[in-house]
Amino acid sequence: MIQYSFLFLSLFVASICAAPPEYLSSRESVQHPLVDQLVTIEPECNAAEQKSIRHALSDAYEIAEIAQHIQKTDPAFSNYFVKGDKKFVPAMFESFLSGGGSHKKFPITCVHASSPENHKFCLGGNLAFVEADKDGVEKIFLCPQFFGNPAPPPGYGTTALTLSSKKFTAQGWCTPPPHILGHYTSLGAHTILHEMTHITFIATHALNPPRLPHGFRLVVDLMGQPDELHPGHFYNDWPPALARELKHRWDDYQAAQAKEDFSYKMPPVPTSRIAENYADSGVEYYFEKKCSNFKPADILVKAN
Ligand SMILES: [Zn+2]
């Protein structure tokens, strides 16, 4: 599940950022080949929704192709993951690209007000979720909000933002530092990357866990998990902020353990099992590689 993030609208002073000039024109019309190979878009989605989904999926595969090369020394890795996750993170992006290592397809469908049994999961600003259907097939459900319905308040962006919405220049994606994390997470592809980690066959290929109980969700959300430092409270914040907070908590916990300070409580879920950490890390890494002026230390963790 993911809640919508907001686009920051502002003007920036020009400077140069390298981007191949043919990039924008070519990707406007070309769909990534993995979209048809690895995803079934169900007919519940209307023509306009299908177009948005194809665009978001194409972007997600493009980001994953870059992000599969992430290493534990990259800031986009260490902002979200502990060193022990070093195999899992590139493996997750590789798993997106290989259909869980076996070219297996997953379905995407669209939720409308006329489907009340699923629509309730779209309340509260949720963009999307993964559920198993009656045959046990896990599916990404996209909520009306994913398509900007209802539209975000004026001055806020849309999650249907695509990589081709802006040029890779200082006036476009590659704004000078400080960078606003919410600019990048406003991509529809960010939501898709997040949801893909919830699909068990994709997560299993990446994380290679011991045998799982039936119906066990390997990659989950931090939102709503018990807050180990504040008993009786639950994690509740903008998801990218939670993703970074969890990494800090694990750093503090591991540092305390190393000093044999056992008073420090263990966070409820490992970073490698949180969907948002992969989506944020992958998107951050992608822009670090695409924008020559991108300074990982100069990212403001805010929505807009
Ligand atoms: Zn989620």
XYZ file of N, CA and C in Angstrom, residues 69-289:
663
model
N 22.084 -2.111 -10.335
C 23.537 -1.995 -10.154
C 23.917 -1.297 -8.848
N 22.943 -1.013 -7.997
C 23.212 -0.318 -6.734
C 24.118 -1.181 -5.830
N 25.011 -0.488 -5.115
C 25.928 -1.191 -4.201
C 25.811 -0.597 -2.802
N 26.327 -1.322 -1.831
C 26.156 -0.897 -0.442
C 26.881 0.419 -0.125
N 27.822 0.806 -0.980
C 28.542 2.065 -0.763
C 27.795 3.274 -1.331
N 26.744 3.041 -2.102
C 25.989 4.156 -2.679
C 25.123 4.821 -1.615
N 25.107 6.172 -1.576
C 24.227 6.843 -0.610
C 22.764 6.432 -0.767
N 22.329 6.206 -2.015
C 20.932 5.813 -2.219
C 20.639 4.448 -1.588
N 21.687 3.659 -1.378
C 21.542 2.395 -0.643
C 21.535 2.678 0.860
N 22.573 3.369 1.329
C 22.733 3.514 2.792
C 21.709 4.455 3.409
N 21.008 5.237 2.606
C 19.904 6.040 3.149
C 18.735 5.158 3.594
N 18.671 3.942 3.058
C 17.490 3.104 3.295
C 17.786 1.705 3.816
N 19.037 1.250 3.643
C 19.325 -0.144 3.956
C 20.590 -0.287 4.794
N 20.630 -1.349 5.593
C 21.837 -1.678 6.356
C 22.752 -2.546 5.484
N 24.022 -2.616 5.876
C 25.005 -3.337 5.051
C 24.596 -4.781 4.777
N 23.948 -5.392 5.748
C 23.514 -6.789 5.600
C 22.508 -7.005 4.472
N 21.959 -5.905 3.941
C 20.989 -6.011 2.837
C 21.662 -5.972 1.466
N 23.005 -5.985 1.449
C 23.710 -5.675 0.194
C 23.354 -6.595 -0.969
N 23.011 -7.852 -0.693
C 22.615 -8.747 -1.803
C 21.147 -8.540 -2.180
N 20.324 -8.216 -1.188
C 18.873 -8.171 -1.409
C 18.449 -7.029 -2.336
N 19.114 -5.887 -2.210
C 18.608 -4.693 -2.897
C 18.805 -4.800 -4.419
N 20.036 -5.048 -4.894
C 20.146 -5.253 -6.349
C 19.309 -6.445 -6.817
N 19.203 -7.473 -5.970
C 18.438 -8.670 -6.359
C 16.948 -8.346 -6.526
N 16.423 -7.405 -5.727
C 15.010 -7.048 -5.861
C 14.765 -6.410 -7.232
N 15.660 -5.491 -7.631
C 15.465 -4.842 -8.938
C 15.649 -5.850 -10.074
N 16.601 -6.766 -9.885
C 16.797 -7.822 -10.888
C 15.550 -8.712 -10.967
N 14.936 -8.930 -9.816
C 13.737 -9.773 -9.791
C 12.564 -9.109 -10.528
N 12.464 -7.776 -10.411
C 11.428 -7.067 -11.195
C 11.630 -7.348 -12.682
N 12.912 -7.300 -13.101
C 13.250 -7.371 -14.532
C 13.166 -8.787 -15.092
N 13.210 -9.765 -14.187
C 13.231 -11.162 -14.648
C 11.949 -11.901 -14.276
N 10.929 -11.184 -13.816
C 9.693 -11.856 -13.406
C 9.972 -12.886 -12.325
N 10.690 -12.447 -11.297
C 11.013 -13.355 -10.194
C 11.946 -14.482 -10.624
N 12.784 -14.190 -11.634
C 13.778 -15.175 -12.089
C 13.192 -16.226 -13.026
N 11.867 -16.161 -13.258
C 11.257 -17.194 -14.111
C 10.293 -16.595 -15.139
N 10.460 -15.314 -15.416
C 9.641 -14.620 -16.428
C 8.152 -14.792 -16.188
N 7.794 -14.803 -14.909
C 6.391 -14.979 -14.543
C 5.672 -13.635 -14.604
N 4.447 -13.646 -15.110
C 3.659 -12.411 -15.214
C 2.867 -12.163 -13.943
N 2.620 -10.897 -13.646
C 1.656 -10.581 -12.587
C 0.571 -9.681 -13.188
N -0.647 -9.742 -12.602
C -1.735 -8.901 -13.099
C -1.825 -7.554 -12.378
N -2.284 -6.556 -13.123
C -2.631 -5.247 -12.567
C -4.082 -4.986 -12.911
N -4.837 -4.507 -11.949
C -6.212 -4.140 -12.244
C -6.526 -2.765 -11.654
N -7.676 -2.253 -11.998
C -8.062 -0.910 -11.576
C -9.295 -0.992 -10.689
N -9.273 -0.222 -9.621
C -10.390 -0.199 -8.677
C -11.254 1.017 -8.986
N -12.562 0.782 -9.089
C -13.493 1.899 -9.289
C -14.497 1.902 -8.149
N -15.241 2.972 -8.059
C -16.233 3.088 -6.979
C -17.231 1.941 -7.031
N -17.393 1.340 -8.224
C -18.359 0.255 -8.387
C -17.834 -1.081 -7.856
N -16.591 -1.119 -7.380
C -16.073 -2.372 -6.812
C -15.847 -2.180 -5.308
N -16.933 -2.182 -4.528
C -16.841 -1.781 -3.111
C -15.959 -2.698 -2.281
N -15.853 -3.965 -2.654
C -15.067 -4.881 -1.819
C -13.584 -4.498 -1.825
N -13.150 -3.863 -2.883
C -11.763 -3.420 -2.936
C -11.628 -1.924 -2.695
N -12.682 -1.205 -2.951
C -12.590 0.250 -2.875
C -12.247 0.716 -1.476
N -12.646 -0.059 -0.461
C -12.359 0.376 0.910
C -10.853 0.484 1.171
N -10.062 -0.312 0.479
C -8.611 -0.228 0.657
C -8.031 1.016 -0.013
N -8.865 1.697 -0.811
C -8.406 2.913 -1.484
C -8.708 4.163 -0.667
N -9.384 3.996 0.462
C -9.710 5.166 1.273
C -8.450 5.671 1.982
N -8.496 6.902 2.467
C -7.384 7.445 3.250
C -6.177 7.803 2.408
N -6.377 8.087 1.128
C -5.264 8.537 0.289
C -4.419 7.413 -0.273
N -4.848 6.164 -0.095
C -4.048 5.068 -0.650
C -4.105 5.058 -2.173
N -2.946 4.812 -2.758
C -2.820 4.823 -4.206
C -3.013 3.449 -4.811
N -2.571 2.443 -4.078
C -2.508 1.102 -4.652
C -2.312 0.089 -3.538
N -2.615 -1.163 -3.836
C -2.343 -2.230 -2.875
C -2.235 -3.543 -3.630
N -1.695 -4.545 -2.940
C -1.599 -5.888 -3.519
C -2.464 -6.824 -2.682
N -3.314 -7.587 -3.358
C -4.131 -8.592 -2.683
C -4.169 -9.837 -3.554
N -4.370 -10.978 -2.911
C -4.562 -12.208 -3.684
C -6.030 -12.322 -4.069
N -6.300 -12.758 -5.301
C -7.700 -12.969 -5.702
C -8.171 -14.331 -5.190
N -9.386 -14.730 -5.569
C -9.947 -15.956 -5.003
C -9.159 -17.202 -5.405
N -8.390 -17.086 -6.476
C -7.546 -18.218 -6.890
C -6.140 -18.139 -6.293
N -5.930 -17.150 -5.406
C -4.625 -17.022 -4.756
C -3.594 -16.275 -5.595
N -4.024 -15.677 -6.712
C -3.089 -14.933 -7.562
C -2.957 -13.504 -7.031
N -1.742 -13.121 -6.699
C -1.524 -11.759 -6.193
C -1.568 -10.764 -7.352
N -2.219 -9.643 -7.061
C -2.519 -8.678 -8.104
C -2.281 -7.285 -7.563
N -1.774 -6.383 -8.402
C -1.693 -4.971 -8.007
C -3.023 -4.314 -8.352
N -3.645 -3.721 -7.348
C -4.881 -2.950 -7.543
C -4.512 -1.472 -7.513
N -4.849 -0.750 -8.555
C -4.580 0.690 -8.587
C -5.866 1.438 -8.245
N -5.740 2.338 -7.268
C -6.895 3.099 -6.786
C -7.145 4.312 -7.688
N -8.347 4.881 -7.598
C -8.633 6.088 -8.403
C -7.596 7.198 -8.177
N -7.079 7.304 -6.940
C -6.094 8.362 -6.654
C -4.813 8.197 -7.477
N -4.485 6.972 -7.835
C -3.280 6.763 -8.645
C -3.393 7.529 -9.960
N -4.634 7.619 -10.459
C -4.867 8.305 -11.734
C -5.273 9.764 -11.532
N -5.085 10.274 -10.314
C -5.402 11.677 -10.041
C -6.883 11.926 -9.817
N -7.606 10.899 -9.408
C -9.044 11.034 -9.191
C -9.395 10.509 -7.794
N -9.620 11.333 -6.785
C -9.709 12.789 -6.884
C -8.335 13.418 -7.112
N -8.369 14.570 -7.748
C -7.126 15.273 -8.019
C -6.508 15.770 -6.711
N -5.190 15.770 -6.623
C -4.545 16.352 -5.443
C -4.887 17.841 -5.331
N -4.740 18.427 -4.150
C -5.056 19.852 -3.991
C -4.197 20.716 -4.912
N -4.664 21.941 -5.247
C -3.884 22.817 -6.131
C -2.468 23.034 -5.584
N -1.495 23.037 -6.482
C -0.117 23.233 -6.056
C 0.600 21.933 -5.764
N -0.156 20.835 -5.749
C 0.457 19.537 -5.526
C 0.513 18.784 -6.844
N 1.401 17.827 -6.903
C 1.578 17.106 -8.158
C 0.633 15.945 -8.276
N 0.874 15.184 -9.309
C 0.101 13.967 -9.502
C 1.041 12.776 -9.450
N 0.553 11.667 -8.972
C 1.386 10.470 -8.943
C 1.527 9.883 -10.330
N 0.728 10.367 -11.273
C 0.847 9.855 -12.642
C 1.966 10.571 -13.399
N 2.808 11.272 -12.677
C 3.983 11.895 -13.298
C 4.837 10.797 -13.943
N 5.366 11.086 -15.150
C 6.211 10.103 -15.831
C 7.612 10.673 -16.004
N 8.550 9.799 -16.356
C 9.917 10.279 -16.584
C 9.953 11.275 -17.728
N 9.018 11.146 -18.680
C 9.008 12.072 -19.811
C 8.215 13.343 -19.516
N 7.713 13.482 -18.273
C 6.990 14.716 -17.916
C 7.920 15.927 -17.918
N 9.205 15.683 -17.659
C 10.169 16.784 -17.591
C 11.431 16.343 -18.316
N 12.204 17.327 -18.757
C 13.501 17.021 -19.359
C 14.538 16.785 -18.257
N 15.618 16.115 -18.634
C 16.702 15.893 -17.680
C 17.668 17.082 -17.744
N 17.131 18.240 -17.407
C 17.908 19.479 -17.380
C 17.683 20.136 -16.030
N 18.415 21.225 -15.797
C 18.300 21.925 -14.511
C 16.924 22.557 -14.332
N 16.204 22.757 -15.451
C 14.840 23.287 -15.315
C 13.823 22.150 -15.146
N 14.291 20.930 -15.360
C 13.386 19.787 -15.310
C 13.673 18.901 -14.105
N 14.031 17.642 -14.372
C 14.314 16.704 -13.279
C 15.562 17.081 -12.495
N 16.549 17.643 -13.197
C 17.875 17.825 -12.578
C 18.019 19.206 -11.953
N 17.113 19.545 -11.060
C 17.212 20.833 -10.378
C 18.448 20.829 -9.480
N 19.054 22.024 -9.277
C 20.244 22.063 -8.427
C 19.896 21.703 -6.974
N 20.915 21.316 -6.177
C 20.652 21.021 -4.774
C 20.151 22.271 -4.037
N 19.419 22.154 -2.945
C 18.981 20.875 -2.374
C 17.845 20.247 -3.177
N 17.897 18.926 -3.291
C 16.867 18.173 -4.007
C 15.735 17.837 -3.038
N 14.529 17.821 -3.560
C 13.361 17.520 -2.727
C 12.941 16.083 -3.019
N 13.026 15.224 -2.041
C 12.745 13.805 -2.268
C 11.364 13.588 -2.891
N 10.391 14.382 -2.456
C 9.024 14.224 -2.954
C 8.883 14.467 -4.450
N 9.834 15.221 -5.053
C 9.775 15.394 -6.512
C 9.887 14.048 -7.210
N 10.800 13.224 -6.699
C 11.114 11.967 -7.387
C 10.102 10.884 -7.056
N 9.591 10.940 -5.828
C 8.628 9.900 -5.450
C 7.229 10.196 -6.008
N 7.063 11.336 -6.692
C 5.769 11.646 -7.313
C 5.554 10.882 -8.625
N 6.529 10.108 -9.037
C 6.387 9.313 -10.261
C 5.377 8.177 -10.066
N 4.548 7.956 -11.082
C 3.707 6.753 -11.054
C 4.572 5.505 -10.914
N 5.761 5.527 -11.529
C 6.669 4.377 -11.458
C 7.092 4.072 -10.028
N 7.174 5.096 -9.196
C 7.555 4.881 -7.798
C 6.512 4.004 -7.108
N 5.247 4.284 -7.361
C 4.168 3.465 -6.798
C 4.254 2.032 -7.319
N 4.526 1.905 -8.620
C 4.620 0.563 -9.217
C 5.781 -0.223 -8.597
N 6.928 0.416 -8.442
C 8.085 -0.268 -7.841
C 7.750 -0.730 -6.427
N 7.109 0.153 -5.665
C 6.708 -0.189 -4.292
C 5.810 -1.429 -4.305
N 4.789 -1.410 -5.148
C 3.818 -2.514 -5.145
C 4.437 -3.815 -5.644
N 5.341 -3.735 -6.604
C 5.949 -4.965 -7.135
C 6.691 -5.738 -6.044
N 7.254 -5.011 -5.060
C 7.977 -5.718 -3.988
C 7.030 -6.551 -3.124
N 5.723 -6.196 -3.115
C 4.751 -6.941 -2.294
C 4.377 -8.285 -2.923
N 4.679 -8.454 -4.207
C 4.282 -9.691 -4.889
C 5.240 -10.812 -4.467
N 4.674 -11.861 -3.912
C 5.490 -12.877 -3.235
C 6.524 -13.527 -4.153
N 6.160 -13.844 -5.394
C 7.157 -14.540 -6.231
C 8.324 -13.625 -6.594
N 8.067 -12.313 -6.648
C 9.153 -11.357 -6.914
C 10.037 -11.215 -5.676
N 9.406 -11.032 -4.504
C 10.166 -10.865 -3.258
C 10.942 -12.132 -2.900
N 10.335 -13.281 -3.156
C 10.985 -14.550 -2.800
C 12.265 -14.754 -3.603
N 12.211 -14.432 -4.887
C 13.409 -14.575 -5.725
C 14.528 -13.664 -5.220
N 14.156 -12.456 -4.749
C 15.165 -11.493 -4.305
C 15.719 -11.830 -2.921
N 14.854 -12.244 -2.019
C 15.257 -12.394 -0.611
C 15.611 -13.832 -0.244
N 15.206 -14.771 -1.078
C 15.550 -16.172 -0.887
C 15.345 -16.637 0.556
N 14.131 -16.473 1.071
C 13.898 -16.818 2.480
C 13.771 -18.322 2.671
N 13.896 -18.779 3.928
C 13.540 -20.178 4.189
C 12.039 -20.350 3.927
N 11.555 -21.550 3.980
C 10.160 -21.831 3.628
C 9.179 -20.901 4.346
N 8.252 -20.332 3.577
C 7.309 -19.364 4.144
C 5.979 -20.037 4.473
N 5.359 -19.617 5.587
C 3.992 -20.096 5.836
C 3.073 -19.633 4.710
N 2.037 -20.395 4.405
C 1.111 -20.049 3.328
C 0.505 -18.668 3.574
N 0.531 -17.841 2.554
C -0.089 -16.517 2.654
C 0.770 -15.485 3.363
N 2.006 -15.851 3.705
C 2.900 -14.922 4.409
C 3.347 -13.824 3.451
N 3.196 -12.574 3.865
C 3.615 -11.440 3.029
C 5.053 -11.078 3.410
N 5.949 -11.348 2.480
C 7.377 -11.199 2.765
C 7.779 -9.732 2.879
N 7.284 -8.907 1.956
C 7.603 -7.471 1.970
C 6.334 -6.707 2.352
N 6.459 -5.891 3.375
C 5.287 -5.244 3.990
C 5.491 -3.732 4.055
N 4.542 -3.057 4.710
C 4.636 -1.609 4.910
C 4.970 -1.312 6.371
N 5.709 -0.244 6.587
C 6.050 0.154 7.953
C 4.887 0.896 8.620
N 4.137 1.616 7.796
C 2.972 2.355 8.306
C 2.078 1.428 9.132
N 1.805 1.845 10.362
C 0.900 1.055 11.197
C 1.584 -0.013 12.034
N 2.889 -0.220 11.821
C 3.615 -1.196 12.648
C 3.862 -0.566 14.030
N 3.951 -1.382 15.086
C 4.183 -0.828 16.420
C 5.528 -0.099 16.508
N 5.498 1.071 17.135
C 6.709 1.882 17.293
C 7.452 1.405 18.541
N 8.608 0.771 18.321
C 9.315 0.131 19.433
C 9.830 1.136 20.470
N 9.993 2.389 20.065
C 10.513 3.393 21.002
C 9.397 4.111 21.752
N 8.169 4.007 21.242
C 7.032 4.702 21.857
C 5.874 3.723 22.032
N 5.942 2.926 23.108
C 4.933 1.876 23.302
C 3.510 2.426 23.215
N 2.650 1.689 22.540
C 1.266 2.127 22.359
C 1.080 2.999 21.127
N 2.195 3.385 20.490
C 2.116 4.185 19.266
C 2.522 3.335 18.057
N 2.196 3.863 16.885
C 2.473 3.131 15.646
C 3.216 4.043 14.673
N 4.017 3.448 13.828
C 4.689 4.232 12.780
C 3.628 4.887 11.902
N 3.748 6.190 11.720
C 2.748 6.921 10.935
C 3.359 8.235 10.455
N 3.754 8.285 9.207
C 4.360 9.500 8.646
C 4.337 9.346 7.132
N 4.828 10.351 6.457
C 4.992 10.264 5.007
C 5.906 9.052 4.724
N 5.484 8.115 3.853
C 6.236 6.861 3.722
C 7.747 7.000 3.457
N 8.211 7.927 2.579
C 9.668 8.030 2.420
C 10.388 8.465 3.708
N 9.719 9.288 4.519
C 10.319 9.683 5.795
C 10.398 8.483 6.735
N 9.361 7.653 6.716
C 9.382 6.429 7.532
C 10.495 5.494 7.078
N 10.681 5.405 5.766
C 11.703 4.501 5.225
C 13.086 4.877 5.764
N 13.369 6.178 5.764
C 14.673 6.635 6.277
C 14.746 6.499 7.792
N 13.633 6.766 8.468
C 13.608 6.642 9.925
C 13.937 5.205 10.346
N 13.369 4.235 9.621
C 13.623 2.833 9.970
C 15.103 2.503 9.854
N 15.738 3.006 8.804
C 17.187 2.765 8.636
C 17.964 3.352 9.820
N 17.605 4.578 10.239
C 18.285 5.190 11.396
C 18.095 4.346 12.655
N 16.875 3.851 12.824
C 16.598 3.045 14.026
C 17.460 1.784 14.042
N 17.594 1.146 12.847
C 18.429 -0.064 12.783
C 19.896 0.270 13.017
N 20.353 1.404 12.491
C 21.740 1.828 12.756
C 21.972 1.979 14.256
N 21.050 2.672 14.921
C 21.195 2.901 16.366
C 21.145 1.581 17.132
N 20.239 0.725 16.720
C 20.088 -0.573 17.393
C 21.366 -1.411 17.239
N 21.875 -1.456 16.004
C 23.076 -2.274 15.763
C 24.292 -1.693 16.474
N 24.378 -0.357 16.543
C 25.494 0.278 17.258
C 25.409 -0.044 18.750
N 24.215 -0.035 19.296
C 24.027 -0.352 20.718
C 24.393 -1.809 20.985
N 23.959 -2.701 20.097
C 24.293 -4.120 20.254
C 25.803 -4.328 20.242
N 26.481 -3.613 19.333
C 27.934 -3.757 19.224
C 28.627 -3.330 20.513
N 27.998 -2.395 21.228
C 28.556 -1.927 22.509
C 27.984 -2.704 23.695
N 27.309 -3.782 23.380
C 26.672 -4.629 24.386
C 25.698 -3.858 25.259
N 25.067 -2.849 24.642
C 23.980 -2.131 25.306
C 22.688 -2.791 24.814
N 22.135 -3.629 25.670
C 20.966 -4.410 25.245
C 19.646 -3.758 25.660
N 19.730 -2.485 26.077
C 18.510 -1.784 26.481
C 17.755 -1.247 25.257
N 18.452 -1.181 24.121
C 17.866 -0.570 22.932
C 16.927 -1.567 22.257
N 15.724 -1.135 21.958
C 14.737 -2.073 21.391
C 14.925 -2.251 19.882
N 14.705 -3.481 19.443
C 14.853 -3.804 18.022
C 13.648 -3.275 17.235
N 13.893 -2.607 16.090
C 12.762 -2.171 15.241
C 11.907 -3.369 14.808
N 10.635 -3.117 14.488
C 9.703 -4.238 14.282
C 9.949 -5.052 13.013
N 10.563 -4.445 11.986
C 10.728 -5.135 10.700
C 12.109 -4.780 10.137
N 12.813 -5.752 9.541
C 14.087 -5.419 8.883
C 13.863 -4.492 7.683
N 14.844 -3.674 7.392
C 14.751 -2.772 6.237
C 14.518 -3.562 4.937
N 15.050 -4.757 4.862
C 14.924 -5.561 3.634
C 13.499 -6.071 3.412
N 12.629 -5.875 4.397
C 11.248 -6.365 4.239
C 10.248 -5.226 4.119
N 10.718 -4.011 3.832
C 9.810 -2.867 3.708
C 9.778 -2.381 2.253
N 8.582 -2.349 1.683
C 8.407 -1.998 0.266
C 8.943 -0.608 -0.062
N 8.602 0.343 0.775
C 8.947 1.736 0.463
C 10.458 1.946 0.384
N 11.217 1.191 1.180
C 12.672 1.366 1.162
C 13.245 1.057 -0.221
N 12.725 0.026 -0.869
C 13.204 -0.304 -2.219
C 12.808 0.776 -3.226
N 11.545 1.211 -3.157
C 11.065 2.191 -4.138
C 11.850 3.503 -4.013
N 12.058 3.956 -2.784
C 12.765 5.228 -2.589
C 14.233 5.112 -2.993
N 14.852 4.013 -2.581
C 16.261 3.808 -2.889
C 16.483 3.730 -4.399
N 15.636 2.997 -5.091
C 15.777 2.825 -6.538
C 15.608 4.130 -7.287
N 14.605 4.901 -6.889
C 14.338 6.171 -7.562
C 15.475 7.158 -7.282
N 15.929 7.191 -6.048
C 17.027 8.096 -5.683
C 18.303 7.750 -6.469
N 18.580 6.453 -6.565
C 19.764 6.003 -7.300
C 19.653 6.374 -8.782
N 18.464 6.196 -9.341
C 18.241 6.501 -10.753
C 18.565 7.971 -11.046
N 18.051 8.872 -10.218
C 18.290 10.299 -10.477
C 19.736 10.689 -10.202
N 20.360 9.993 -9.268
C 21.781 10.238 -9.031
C 22.580 9.913 -10.301
N 22.170 8.872 -11.008
C 22.879 8.474 -12.229
C 22.485 9.346 -13.424
